[in-house]
CSV table of C-alpha atoms in Angstrom, one decimal:
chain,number,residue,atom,x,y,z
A,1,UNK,CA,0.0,0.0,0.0
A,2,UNK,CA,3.3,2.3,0.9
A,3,UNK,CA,4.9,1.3,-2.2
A,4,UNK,CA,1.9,2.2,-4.2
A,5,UNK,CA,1.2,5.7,-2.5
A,6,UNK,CA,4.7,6.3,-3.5
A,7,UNK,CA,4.7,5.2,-7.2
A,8,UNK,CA,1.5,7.7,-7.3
A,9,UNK,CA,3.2,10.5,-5.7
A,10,UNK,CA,6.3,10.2,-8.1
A,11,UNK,CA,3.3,10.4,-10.8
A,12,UNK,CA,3.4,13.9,-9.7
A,13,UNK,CA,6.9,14.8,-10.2
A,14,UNK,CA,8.9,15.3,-13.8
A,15,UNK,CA,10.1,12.0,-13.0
A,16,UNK,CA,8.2,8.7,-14.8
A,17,UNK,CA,8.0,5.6,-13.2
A,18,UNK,CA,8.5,2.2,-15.7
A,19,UNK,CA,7.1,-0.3,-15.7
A,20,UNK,CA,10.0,-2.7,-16.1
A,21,UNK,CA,12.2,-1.2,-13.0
A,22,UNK,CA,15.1,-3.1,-14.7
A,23,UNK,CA,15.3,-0.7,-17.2
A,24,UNK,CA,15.3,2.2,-14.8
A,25,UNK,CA,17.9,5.2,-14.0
A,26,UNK,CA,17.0,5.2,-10.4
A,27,UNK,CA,15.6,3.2,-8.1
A,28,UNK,CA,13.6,3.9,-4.9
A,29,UNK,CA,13.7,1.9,-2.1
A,30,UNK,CA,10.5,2.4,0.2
A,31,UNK,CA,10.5,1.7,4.0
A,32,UNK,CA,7.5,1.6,6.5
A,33,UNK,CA,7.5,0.8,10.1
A,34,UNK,CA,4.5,1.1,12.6
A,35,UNK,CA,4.6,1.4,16.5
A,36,UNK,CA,2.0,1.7,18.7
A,37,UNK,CA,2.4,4.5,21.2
A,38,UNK,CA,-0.2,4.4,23.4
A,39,UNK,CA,-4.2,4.1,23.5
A,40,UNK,CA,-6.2,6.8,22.9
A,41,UNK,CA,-10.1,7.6,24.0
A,42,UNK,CA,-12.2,8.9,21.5
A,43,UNK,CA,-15.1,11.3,22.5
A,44,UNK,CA,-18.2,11.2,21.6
A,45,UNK,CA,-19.0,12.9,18.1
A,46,UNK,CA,-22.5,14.0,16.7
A,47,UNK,CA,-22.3,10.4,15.0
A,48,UNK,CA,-22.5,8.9,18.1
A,49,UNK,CA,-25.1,11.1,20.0
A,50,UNK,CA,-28.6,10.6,20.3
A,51,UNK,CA,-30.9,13.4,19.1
A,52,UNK,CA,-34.0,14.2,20.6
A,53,UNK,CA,-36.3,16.9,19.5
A,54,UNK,CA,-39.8,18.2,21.2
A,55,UNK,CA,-42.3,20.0,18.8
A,56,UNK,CA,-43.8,22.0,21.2
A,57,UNK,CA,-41.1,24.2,21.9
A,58,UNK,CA,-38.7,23.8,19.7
A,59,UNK,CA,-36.5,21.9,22.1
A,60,UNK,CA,-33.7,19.9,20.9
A,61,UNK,CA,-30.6,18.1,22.7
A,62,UNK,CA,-28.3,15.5,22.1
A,63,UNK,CA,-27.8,13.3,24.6
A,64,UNK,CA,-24.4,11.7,25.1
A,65,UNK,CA,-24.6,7.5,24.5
A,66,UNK,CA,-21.4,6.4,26.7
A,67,UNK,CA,-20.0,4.7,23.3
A,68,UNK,CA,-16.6,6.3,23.8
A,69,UNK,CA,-13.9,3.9,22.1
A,70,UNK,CA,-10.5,3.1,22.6
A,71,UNK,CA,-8.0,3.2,19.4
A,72,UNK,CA,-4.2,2.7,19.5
A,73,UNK,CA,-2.3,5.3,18.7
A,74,UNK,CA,-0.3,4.5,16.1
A,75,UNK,CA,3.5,6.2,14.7
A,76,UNK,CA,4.0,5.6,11.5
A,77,UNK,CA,7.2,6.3,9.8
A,78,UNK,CA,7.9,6.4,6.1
A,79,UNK,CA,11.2,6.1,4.4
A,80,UNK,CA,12.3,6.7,0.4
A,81,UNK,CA,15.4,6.5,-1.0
A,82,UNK,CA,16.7,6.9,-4.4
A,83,UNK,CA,19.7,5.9,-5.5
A,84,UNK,CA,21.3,5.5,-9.3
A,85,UNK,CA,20.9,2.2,-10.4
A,86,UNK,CA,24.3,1.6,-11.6
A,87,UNK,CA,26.1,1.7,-8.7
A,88,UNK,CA,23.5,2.4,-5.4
A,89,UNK,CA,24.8,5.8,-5.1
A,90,UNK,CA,22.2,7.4,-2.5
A,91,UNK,CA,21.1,10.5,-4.5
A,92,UNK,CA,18.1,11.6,-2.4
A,93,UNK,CA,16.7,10.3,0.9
A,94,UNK,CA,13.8,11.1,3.2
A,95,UNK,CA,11.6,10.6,5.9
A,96,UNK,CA,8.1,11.4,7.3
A,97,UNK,CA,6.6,10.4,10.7
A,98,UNK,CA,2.8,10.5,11.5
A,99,UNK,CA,0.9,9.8,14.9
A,100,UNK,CA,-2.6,8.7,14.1
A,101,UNK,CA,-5.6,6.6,15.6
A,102,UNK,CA,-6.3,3.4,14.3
A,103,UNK,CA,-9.9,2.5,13.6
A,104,UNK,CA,-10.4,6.2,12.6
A,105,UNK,CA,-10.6,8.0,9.3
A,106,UNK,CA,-7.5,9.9,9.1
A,107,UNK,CA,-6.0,6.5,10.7
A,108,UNK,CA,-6.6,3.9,7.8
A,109,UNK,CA,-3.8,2.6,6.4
A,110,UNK,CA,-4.3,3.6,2.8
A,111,UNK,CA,-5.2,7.4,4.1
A,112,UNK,CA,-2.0,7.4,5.9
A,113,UNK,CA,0.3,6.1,3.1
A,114,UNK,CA,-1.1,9.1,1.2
A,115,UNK,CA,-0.8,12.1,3.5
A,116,UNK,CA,2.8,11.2,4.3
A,117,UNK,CA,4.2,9.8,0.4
A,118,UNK,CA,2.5,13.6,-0.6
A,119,UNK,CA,4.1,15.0,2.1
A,120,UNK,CA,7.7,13.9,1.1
A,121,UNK,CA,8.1,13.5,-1.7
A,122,UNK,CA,7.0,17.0,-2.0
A,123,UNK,CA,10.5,18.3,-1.6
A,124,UNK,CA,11.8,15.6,-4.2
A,125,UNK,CA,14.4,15.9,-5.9
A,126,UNK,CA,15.4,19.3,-2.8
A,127,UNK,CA,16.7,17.8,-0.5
A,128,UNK,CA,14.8,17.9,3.0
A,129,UNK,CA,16.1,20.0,6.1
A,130,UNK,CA,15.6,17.0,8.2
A,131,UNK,CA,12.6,14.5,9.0
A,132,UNK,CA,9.9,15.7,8.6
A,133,UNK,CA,6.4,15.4,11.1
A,134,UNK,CA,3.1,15.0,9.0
A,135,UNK,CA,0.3,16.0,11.1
């Protein structure tokens, strides 16, 4: 799922991936690790609440449900390097951290792969001040 997000991110960018990467001038090498940090609560959100609603006097209030969920919070660090094929020569290297919630939105895997490979490879083929942090 990494190495795809990448491959579309490089889409992006002057440079073409091929199909056949034997035939390529570079080559990027794509790293992922995940570590759970920690659990997280969730609160309760409007999809969660009850809604109640009176007629009479145009009353309405949402009523909490006591679904609150625990998700793992989980840091997830992306890696790319590219180096010339001839000869492994590192020509640009970087690397983007996230902290997300699993079972969430913004925490599926394939949203994740996204925000950081755009985040990165953004700067490609400048090379980054340092690691970057991908909110």
């Amino acid at each position: 799922m990494f190495t795809d997000a990448v491959q579309r991110t490089f889409l992006r960018t002057p440079f073409l991936p091929l199909p056949d990467p034997n035939h390529s001038l570079y080559v990027a090498k794509v790293e992922v690790s995940q570590t759970q940090r920690g659990v997280v609560r969730s609160g309760n959100d409007r999809s969660d609440q009850l809604s109640v609603a009176a007629g009479l006097g145009g009353l309405s209030l949402t009523l909490p449900s006591g679904k609150d969920q625990l998700h793992g919070l989980i840091v997830t660090r992306l890696e790319v390097t590219v180096t010339l094929r001839r000869d492994n020569h590192v020509v640009w290297k970087g690397q983007a951290t996230t902290v997300r919630a699993s079972g969430t939105q913004t925490g599926e895997p394939s949203v994740v792969a996204a925000a950081l490979s755009d985040a990165l490879l953004t700067w490609f083929p400048r090379q980054l001040p340092g690691p970057l942090s991908v909110p």
